[in-house]
Coordinates of C-alpha atoms and ligand atoms in Angstrom, one line a residue:
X1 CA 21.6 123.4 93.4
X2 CA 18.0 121.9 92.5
X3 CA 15.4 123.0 94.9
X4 CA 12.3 121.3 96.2
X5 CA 9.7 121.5 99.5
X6 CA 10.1 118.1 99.8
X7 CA 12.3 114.7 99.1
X8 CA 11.2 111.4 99.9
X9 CA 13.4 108.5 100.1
X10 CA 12.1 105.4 98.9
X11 CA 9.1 104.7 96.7
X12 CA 7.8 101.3 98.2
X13 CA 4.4 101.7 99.8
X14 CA 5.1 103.9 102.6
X15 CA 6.6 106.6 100.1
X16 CA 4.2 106.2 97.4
X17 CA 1.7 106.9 99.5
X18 CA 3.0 109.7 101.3
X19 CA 3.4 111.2 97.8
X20 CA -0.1 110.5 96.7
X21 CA -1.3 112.1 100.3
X22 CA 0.7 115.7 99.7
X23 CA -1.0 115.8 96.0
X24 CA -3.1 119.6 96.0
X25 CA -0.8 121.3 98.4
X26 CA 1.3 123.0 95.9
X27 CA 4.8 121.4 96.9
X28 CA 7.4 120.4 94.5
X29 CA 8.4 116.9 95.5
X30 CA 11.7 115.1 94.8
X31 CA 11.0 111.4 94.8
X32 CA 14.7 109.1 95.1
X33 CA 14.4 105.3 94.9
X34 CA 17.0 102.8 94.2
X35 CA 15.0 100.6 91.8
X36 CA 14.3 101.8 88.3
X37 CA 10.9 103.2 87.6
X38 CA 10.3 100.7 85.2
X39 CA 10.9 98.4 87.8
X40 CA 8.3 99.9 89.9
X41 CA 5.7 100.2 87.2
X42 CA 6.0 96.4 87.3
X43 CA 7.0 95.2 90.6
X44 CA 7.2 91.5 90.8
X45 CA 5.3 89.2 93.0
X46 CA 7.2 88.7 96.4
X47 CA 5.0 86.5 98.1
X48 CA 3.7 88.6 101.1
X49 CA -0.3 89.0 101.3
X50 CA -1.1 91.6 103.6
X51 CA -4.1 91.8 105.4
X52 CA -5.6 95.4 105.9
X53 CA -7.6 96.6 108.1
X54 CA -10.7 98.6 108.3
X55 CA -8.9 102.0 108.6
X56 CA -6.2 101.2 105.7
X57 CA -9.1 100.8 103.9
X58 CA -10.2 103.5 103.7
X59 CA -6.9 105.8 104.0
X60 CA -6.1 103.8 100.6
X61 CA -10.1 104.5 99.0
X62 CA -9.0 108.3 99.4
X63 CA -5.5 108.7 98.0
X64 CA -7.2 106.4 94.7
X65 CA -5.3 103.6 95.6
X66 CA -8.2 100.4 96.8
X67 CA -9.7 101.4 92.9
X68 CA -6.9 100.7 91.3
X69 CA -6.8 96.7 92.7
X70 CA -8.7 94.5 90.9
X71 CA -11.5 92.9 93.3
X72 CA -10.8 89.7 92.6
X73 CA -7.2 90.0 94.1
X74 CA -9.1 90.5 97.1
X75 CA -9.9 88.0 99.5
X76 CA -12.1 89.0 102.6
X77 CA -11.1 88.0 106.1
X78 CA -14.0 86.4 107.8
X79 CA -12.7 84.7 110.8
X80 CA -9.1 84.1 112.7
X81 CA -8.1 80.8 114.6
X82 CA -5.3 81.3 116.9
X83 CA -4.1 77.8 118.2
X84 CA -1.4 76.9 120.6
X85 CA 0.5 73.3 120.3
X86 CA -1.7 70.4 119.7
X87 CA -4.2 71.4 122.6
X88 CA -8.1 71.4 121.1
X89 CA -8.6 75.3 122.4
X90 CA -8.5 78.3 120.4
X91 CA -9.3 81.9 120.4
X92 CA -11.1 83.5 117.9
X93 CA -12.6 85.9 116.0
X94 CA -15.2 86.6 113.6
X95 CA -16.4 89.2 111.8
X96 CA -20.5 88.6 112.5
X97 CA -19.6 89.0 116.2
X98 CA -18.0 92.4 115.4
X99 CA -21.2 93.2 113.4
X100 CA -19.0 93.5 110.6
X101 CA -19.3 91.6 107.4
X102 CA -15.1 91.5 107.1
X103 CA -12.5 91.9 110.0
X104 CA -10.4 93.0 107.7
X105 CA -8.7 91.9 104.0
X106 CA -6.5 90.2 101.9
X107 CA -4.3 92.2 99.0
X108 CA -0.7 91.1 97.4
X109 CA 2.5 93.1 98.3
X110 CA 2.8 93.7 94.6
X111 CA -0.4 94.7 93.8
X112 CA -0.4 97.4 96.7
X113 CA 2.7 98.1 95.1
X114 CA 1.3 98.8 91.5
X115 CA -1.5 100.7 92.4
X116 CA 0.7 103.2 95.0
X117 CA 3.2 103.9 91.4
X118 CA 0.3 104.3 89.2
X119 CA -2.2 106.5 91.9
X120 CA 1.4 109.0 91.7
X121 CA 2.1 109.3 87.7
X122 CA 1.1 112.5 86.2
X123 CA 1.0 114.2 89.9
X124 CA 1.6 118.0 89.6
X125 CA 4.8 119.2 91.2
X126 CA 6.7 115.9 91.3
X127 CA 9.6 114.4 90.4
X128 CA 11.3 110.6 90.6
X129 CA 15.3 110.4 90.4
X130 CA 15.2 106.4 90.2
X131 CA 18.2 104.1 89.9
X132 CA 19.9 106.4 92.4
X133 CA 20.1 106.5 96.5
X134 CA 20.9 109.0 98.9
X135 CA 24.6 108.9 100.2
X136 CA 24.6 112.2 102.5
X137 CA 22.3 114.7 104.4
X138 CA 23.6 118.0 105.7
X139 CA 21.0 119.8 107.6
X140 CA 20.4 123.5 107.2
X141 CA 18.2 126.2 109.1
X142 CA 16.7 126.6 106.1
X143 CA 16.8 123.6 104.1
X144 CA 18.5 119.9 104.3
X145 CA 21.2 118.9 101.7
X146 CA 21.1 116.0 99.8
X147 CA 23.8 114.2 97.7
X148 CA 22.5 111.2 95.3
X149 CA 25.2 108.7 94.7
X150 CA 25.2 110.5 90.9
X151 CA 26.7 113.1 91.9
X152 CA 23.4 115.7 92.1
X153 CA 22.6 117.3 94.8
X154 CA 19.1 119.0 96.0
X155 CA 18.0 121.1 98.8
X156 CA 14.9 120.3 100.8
X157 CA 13.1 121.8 103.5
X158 CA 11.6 118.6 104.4
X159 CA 13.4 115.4 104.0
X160 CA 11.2 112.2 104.6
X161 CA 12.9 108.9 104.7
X162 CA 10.8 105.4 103.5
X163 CA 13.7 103.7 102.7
X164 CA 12.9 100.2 104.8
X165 CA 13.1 99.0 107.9
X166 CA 17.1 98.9 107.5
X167 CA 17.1 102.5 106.6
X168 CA 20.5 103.9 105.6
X169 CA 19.2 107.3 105.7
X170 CA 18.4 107.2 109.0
X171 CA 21.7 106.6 110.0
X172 CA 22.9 109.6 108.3
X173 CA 20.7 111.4 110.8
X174 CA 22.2 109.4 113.7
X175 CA 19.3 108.5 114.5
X176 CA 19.5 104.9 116.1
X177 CA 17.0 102.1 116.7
X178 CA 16.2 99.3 118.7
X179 CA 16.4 95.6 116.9
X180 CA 14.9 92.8 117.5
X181 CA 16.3 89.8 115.7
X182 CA 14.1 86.7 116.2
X183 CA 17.0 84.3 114.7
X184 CA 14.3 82.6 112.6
X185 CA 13.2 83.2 108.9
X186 CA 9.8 83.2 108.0
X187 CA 8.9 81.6 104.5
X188 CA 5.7 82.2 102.5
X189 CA 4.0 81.0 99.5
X190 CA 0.5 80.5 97.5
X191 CA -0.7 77.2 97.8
X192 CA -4.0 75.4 96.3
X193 CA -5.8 73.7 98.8
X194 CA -8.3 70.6 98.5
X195 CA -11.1 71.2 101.1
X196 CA -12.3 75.3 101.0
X197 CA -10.9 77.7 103.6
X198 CA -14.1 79.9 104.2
X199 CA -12.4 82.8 104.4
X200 CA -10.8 82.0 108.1
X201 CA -7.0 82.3 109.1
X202 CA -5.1 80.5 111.5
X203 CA -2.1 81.5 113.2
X204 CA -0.8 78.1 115.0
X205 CA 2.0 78.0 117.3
X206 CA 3.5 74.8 117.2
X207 CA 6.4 73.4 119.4
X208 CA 8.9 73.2 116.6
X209 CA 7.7 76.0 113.9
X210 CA 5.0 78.6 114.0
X211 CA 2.4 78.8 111.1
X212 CA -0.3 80.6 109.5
X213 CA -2.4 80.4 106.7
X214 CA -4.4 82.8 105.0
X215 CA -7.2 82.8 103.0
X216 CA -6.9 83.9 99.0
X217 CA -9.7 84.1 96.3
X218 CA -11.1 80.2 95.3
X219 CA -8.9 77.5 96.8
X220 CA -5.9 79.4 97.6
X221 CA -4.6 80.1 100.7
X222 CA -1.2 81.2 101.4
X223 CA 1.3 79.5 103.9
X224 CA 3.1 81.4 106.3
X225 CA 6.3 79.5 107.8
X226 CA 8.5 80.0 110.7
X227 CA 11.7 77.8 111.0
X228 CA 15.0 77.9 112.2
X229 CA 17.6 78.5 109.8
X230 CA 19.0 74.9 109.0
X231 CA 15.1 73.5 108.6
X232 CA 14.3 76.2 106.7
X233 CA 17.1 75.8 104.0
X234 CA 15.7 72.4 104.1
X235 CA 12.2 73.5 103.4
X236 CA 13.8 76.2 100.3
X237 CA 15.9 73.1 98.9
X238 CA 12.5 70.9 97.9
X239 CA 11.2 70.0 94.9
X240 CA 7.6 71.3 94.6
X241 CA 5.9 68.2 95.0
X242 CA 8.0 67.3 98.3
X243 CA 7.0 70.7 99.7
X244 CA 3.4 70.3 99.1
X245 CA 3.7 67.0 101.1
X246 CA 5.7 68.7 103.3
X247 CA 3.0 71.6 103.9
X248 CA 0.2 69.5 104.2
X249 CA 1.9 67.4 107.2
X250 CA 2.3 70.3 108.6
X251 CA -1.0 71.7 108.7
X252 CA -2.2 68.1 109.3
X253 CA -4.4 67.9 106.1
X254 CA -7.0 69.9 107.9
X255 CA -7.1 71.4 104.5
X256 CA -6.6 68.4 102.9
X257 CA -3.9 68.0 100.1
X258 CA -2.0 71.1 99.7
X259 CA -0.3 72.1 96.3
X260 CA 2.3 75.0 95.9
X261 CA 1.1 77.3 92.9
X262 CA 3.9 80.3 93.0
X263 CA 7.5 80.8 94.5
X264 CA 8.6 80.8 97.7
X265 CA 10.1 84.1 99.5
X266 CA 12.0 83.7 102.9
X267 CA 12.4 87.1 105.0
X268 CA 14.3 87.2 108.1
X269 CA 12.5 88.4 111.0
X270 CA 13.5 91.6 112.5
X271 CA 11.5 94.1 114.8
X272 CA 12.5 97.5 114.3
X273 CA 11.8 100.5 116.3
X274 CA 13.9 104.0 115.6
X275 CA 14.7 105.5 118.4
X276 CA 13.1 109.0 117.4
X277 CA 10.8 109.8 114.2
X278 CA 11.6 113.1 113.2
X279 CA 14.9 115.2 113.4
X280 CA 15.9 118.9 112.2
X281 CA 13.8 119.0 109.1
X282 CA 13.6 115.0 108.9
X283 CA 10.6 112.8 109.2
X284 CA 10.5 109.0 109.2
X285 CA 7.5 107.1 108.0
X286 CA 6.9 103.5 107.2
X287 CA 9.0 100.8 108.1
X288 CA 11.8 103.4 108.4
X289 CA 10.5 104.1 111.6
X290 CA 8.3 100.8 113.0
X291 CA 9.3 98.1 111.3
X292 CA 7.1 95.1 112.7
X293 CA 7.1 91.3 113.2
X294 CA 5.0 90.2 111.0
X295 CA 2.6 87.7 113.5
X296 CA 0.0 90.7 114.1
X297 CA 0.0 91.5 110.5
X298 CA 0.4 95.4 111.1
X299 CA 3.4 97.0 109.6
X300 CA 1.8 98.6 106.5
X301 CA -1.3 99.4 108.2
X302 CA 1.0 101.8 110.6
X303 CA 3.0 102.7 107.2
X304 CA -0.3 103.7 106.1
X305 CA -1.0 105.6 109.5
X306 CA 2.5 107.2 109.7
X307 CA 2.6 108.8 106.3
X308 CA -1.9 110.0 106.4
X309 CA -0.3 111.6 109.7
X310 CA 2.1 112.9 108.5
X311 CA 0.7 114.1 105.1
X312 CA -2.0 115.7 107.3
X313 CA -0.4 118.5 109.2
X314 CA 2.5 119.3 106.3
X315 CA -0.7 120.2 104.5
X316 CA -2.2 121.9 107.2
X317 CA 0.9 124.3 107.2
X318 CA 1.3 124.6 103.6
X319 CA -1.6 125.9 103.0
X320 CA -1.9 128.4 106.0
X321 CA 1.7 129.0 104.4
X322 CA 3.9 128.4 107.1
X323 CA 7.3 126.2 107.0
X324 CA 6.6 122.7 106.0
X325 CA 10.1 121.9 108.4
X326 CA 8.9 123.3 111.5
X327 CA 9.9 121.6 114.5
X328 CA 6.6 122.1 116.7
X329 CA 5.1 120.3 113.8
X330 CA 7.9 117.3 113.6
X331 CA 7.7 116.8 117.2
X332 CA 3.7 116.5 116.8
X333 CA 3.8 113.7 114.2
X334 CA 6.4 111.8 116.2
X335 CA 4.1 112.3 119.5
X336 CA 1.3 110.8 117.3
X337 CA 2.7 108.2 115.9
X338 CA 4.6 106.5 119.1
X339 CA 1.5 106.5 121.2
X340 CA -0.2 105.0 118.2
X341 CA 2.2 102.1 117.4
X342 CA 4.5 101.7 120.7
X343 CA 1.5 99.1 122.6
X344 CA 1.0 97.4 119.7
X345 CA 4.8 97.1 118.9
X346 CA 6.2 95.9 122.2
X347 CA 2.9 92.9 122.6
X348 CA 3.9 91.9 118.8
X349 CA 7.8 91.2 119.9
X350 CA 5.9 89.5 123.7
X351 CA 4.1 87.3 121.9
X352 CA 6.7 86.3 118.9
X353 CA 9.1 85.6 121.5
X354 CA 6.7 83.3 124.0
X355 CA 5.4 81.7 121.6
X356 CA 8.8 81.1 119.8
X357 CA 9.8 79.6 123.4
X358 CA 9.9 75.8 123.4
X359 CA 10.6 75.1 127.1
X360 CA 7.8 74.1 129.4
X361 CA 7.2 77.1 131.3
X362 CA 6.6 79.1 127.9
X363 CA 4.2 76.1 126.4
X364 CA 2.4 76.6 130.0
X365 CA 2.5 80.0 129.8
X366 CA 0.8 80.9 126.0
X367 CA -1.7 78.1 126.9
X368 CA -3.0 80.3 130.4
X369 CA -2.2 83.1 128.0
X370 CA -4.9 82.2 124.9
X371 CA -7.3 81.1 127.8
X372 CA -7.0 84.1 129.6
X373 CA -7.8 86.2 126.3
X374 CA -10.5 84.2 125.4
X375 CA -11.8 84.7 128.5
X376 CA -10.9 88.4 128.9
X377 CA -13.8 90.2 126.8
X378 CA -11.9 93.5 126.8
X379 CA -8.7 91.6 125.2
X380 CA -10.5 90.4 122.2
X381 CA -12.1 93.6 121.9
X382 CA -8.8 95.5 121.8
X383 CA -7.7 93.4 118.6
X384 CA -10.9 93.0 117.0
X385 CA -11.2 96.7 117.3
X386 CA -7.7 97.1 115.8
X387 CA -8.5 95.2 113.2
X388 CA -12.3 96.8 112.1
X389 CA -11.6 100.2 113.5
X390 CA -12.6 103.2 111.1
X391 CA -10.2 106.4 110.6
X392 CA -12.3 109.3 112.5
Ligands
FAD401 C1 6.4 88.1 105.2 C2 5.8 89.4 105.4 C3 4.4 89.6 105.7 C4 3.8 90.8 106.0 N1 2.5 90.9 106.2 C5 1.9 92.0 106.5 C6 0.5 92.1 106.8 O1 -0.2 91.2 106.8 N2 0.0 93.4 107.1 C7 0.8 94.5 107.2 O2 0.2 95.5 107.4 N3 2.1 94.4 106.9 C8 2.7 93.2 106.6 N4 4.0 93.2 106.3 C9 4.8 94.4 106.4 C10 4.8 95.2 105.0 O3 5.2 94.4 104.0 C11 5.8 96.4 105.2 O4 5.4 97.1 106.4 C12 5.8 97.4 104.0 O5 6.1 96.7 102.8 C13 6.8 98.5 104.3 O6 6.7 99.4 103.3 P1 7.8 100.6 103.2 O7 7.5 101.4 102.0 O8 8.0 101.2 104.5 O9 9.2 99.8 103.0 P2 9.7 98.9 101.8 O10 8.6 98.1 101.2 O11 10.9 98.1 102.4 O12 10.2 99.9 100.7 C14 11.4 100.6 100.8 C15 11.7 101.3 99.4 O13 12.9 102.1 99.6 C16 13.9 101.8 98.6 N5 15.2 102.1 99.1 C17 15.8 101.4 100.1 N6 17.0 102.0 100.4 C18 17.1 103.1 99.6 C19 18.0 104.2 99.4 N7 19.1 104.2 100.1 N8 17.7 105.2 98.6 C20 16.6 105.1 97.8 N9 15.7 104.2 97.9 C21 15.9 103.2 98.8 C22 13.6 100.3 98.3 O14 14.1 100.0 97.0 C23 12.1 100.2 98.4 O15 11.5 100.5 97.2 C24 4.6 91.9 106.0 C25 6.0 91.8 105.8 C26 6.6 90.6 105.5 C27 8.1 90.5 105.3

């Protein structure tokens, strides 16, 4: 039997990065993903540009990670537009009114990716099984056991799983979770646009789709789709040249022409929430354990949160010396983490599902509801504030 302090399941962002964050405490770590590690050396561009925040910022400047990105994959976030419909009104936000010179930024999946694997290689004390997944967990007083689907099998006395919002480790816990399946896909792709963008996104809630578009470095912008299913095998069925006229009609050529410049990537939407975050000797972090809509942009920026929280008190007790499983200590992360994403998580699944809404009283409703929050100072503050808060 090999024996570690820790395993972590799944090396996407969430994983990585808890790695990275438990580097200088001493603990051996067991690292088991189902991709191969040359895989993850190189992932592959899958079309999902996430905007940071203020806070993931800097969490990623101290595990090495914001470094390791080249700055001019970076595009700064100046402004948002949130429309509703075709009615001329619109909150927004901008970063000069937050007395900030960014609300927030720009950076490819892939590239968050790349620099999480290579901010990890050479780390003292751990290990990567790749090209192999976890089929069973038995849990232990002192340890959890693990069986990888070769046949080896490990003992842990912390097992963390970031293995993706449909987490089959998880399940082996029996730990449950609440899902939210919007029935819609949600389609993005890089796009080179004719007028300039100035650095200002728009989330637009049309009758019949929902889109946004955010700003990339020069003239690109990338286009962020919601359809239902048939329209959107419609949309995944075009020639490039038909989907560029496509995009453009739908954003009303307020950009002017539009051109597609990479593939197109189509993810269902489904909000998940697990039901708890830790278990005997078990943690969740990532989308393992809030798995968001994407409309308010914030699922890795609470991956980022779950695992620095996390990562902060196993250190705490491995160097004081104490067990790095410790219930008291489980129970605080989950505490933590709940009352940091639960608000945020319930408004994201109100909001996707109003504005997803196309009978009268909804199209009533999110108009009264954009006025009311452009008119309510403390509502715009709570989001600007989510988006330019610093960690303390
Ligand atoms: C279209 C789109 C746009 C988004 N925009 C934003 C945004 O603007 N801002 C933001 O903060 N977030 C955004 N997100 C969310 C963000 O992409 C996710 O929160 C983040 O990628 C989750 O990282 P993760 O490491 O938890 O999970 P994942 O990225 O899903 O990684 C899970 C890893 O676990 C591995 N794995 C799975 N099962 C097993 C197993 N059984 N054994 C071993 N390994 C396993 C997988 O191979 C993978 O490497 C967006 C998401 C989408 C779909």
């Amino acid at each position: 039997m090999h024996k570690v302090d820790v395993v972590v399941v799944g090396a996407g962002p969430a994983g990585l990065s808890l790695t990275r964050s438990l580097a200088g405490s001493g603990l051996s770590i067991a690292l088991v993903e189902l991709q191969l590690a040359s895989t993850l050396a190189e992932p592959a561009f899958d079309g999902r540009e996430i905007a940071l925040t203020h806070a993931s910022r800097q969490i990623m400047q101290a595990m090495g990670m914001w470094q390791r990105i080249d700055p001019a994959e970076i595009s700064p976030l100046r402004s948002a537009k949130v429309m509703n419909g075709n009615s001329p009104f619109a909150l927004g936000f901008a970063a000069e009114r937050e007395n900030v010179s960014e609300l927030g930024w720009l950076v490819p999946n892939h590239l968050i990716r790349r620099a999480a694997w290579e901010a990890v290689q050479g780390q003292a004390g751990l290990e990567l099984l790749d090209g192999v997944s976890v089929t069973a967990i038995e849990t232990g007083d002192d340890a959890n056991l693990i069986t990888l689907s070769d046949g080896r099998r490990l003992a842990a006395r912390l097992v963390v799983s970031a293995d993706s919002r449909f987490s089959s480790t998880r399940r082996m816990m029996g730990i449950g979770a609440q899902m939210r399946d919007f029935g819609k896909s949600m389609m993005v792709c890089r796009l080179h646009c004719e007028r300039p963008h100035r650095h200002e996104a728009w989330e637009w809630f049309g009758y019949d789709r929902t889109l946004a578009m955010l700003p990339l470095p020069g003239n690109q912008a990338s286009a962020v789709i919601t359809l239902p299913p048939q329209q959107m095998q419609e949309l995944v069925a075009m020639d490039d040249a038909r989907f560029g006229q496509t995009t453009t009609g739908f954003f009303e050529r307020r950009l002017g022409a539009m051109e597609p410049v990479g593939t197109r990537h189509v993810y269902p939407l489904v909000g998940v929430y697990a039901h708890r975050f830790a278990g005997p000797r078990y943690a969740l972090v990532g989308d393992a354990a809030v798995g968001m809509h994407p409309v308010t942009a914030h699922g890795f920026n609470f991956g980022l949160q779950s695992q620095e929280r996390l990562a902060r008190l196993v250190n705490e007790v491995a160097e004081q010396g104490g067990d790095i499983g410790k219930a008291s200590m489980l129970a605080r992360y989950e505490r933590g983490h709940r009352l940091a994403t639960r608000p945020l998580y319930e408004a994201t699944n109100a909001i996707a599902a109003l504005y997803n809404d196309n009978r009268l009283p909804a199209r009533v409703l999110r108009g009264a509801a954009l006025r009311a929050a452009h008119g309510v100072a403390p509502f715009r503050k709570m989001i600007a504030g989510h988006l330019t808060q610093r960690m303390a």
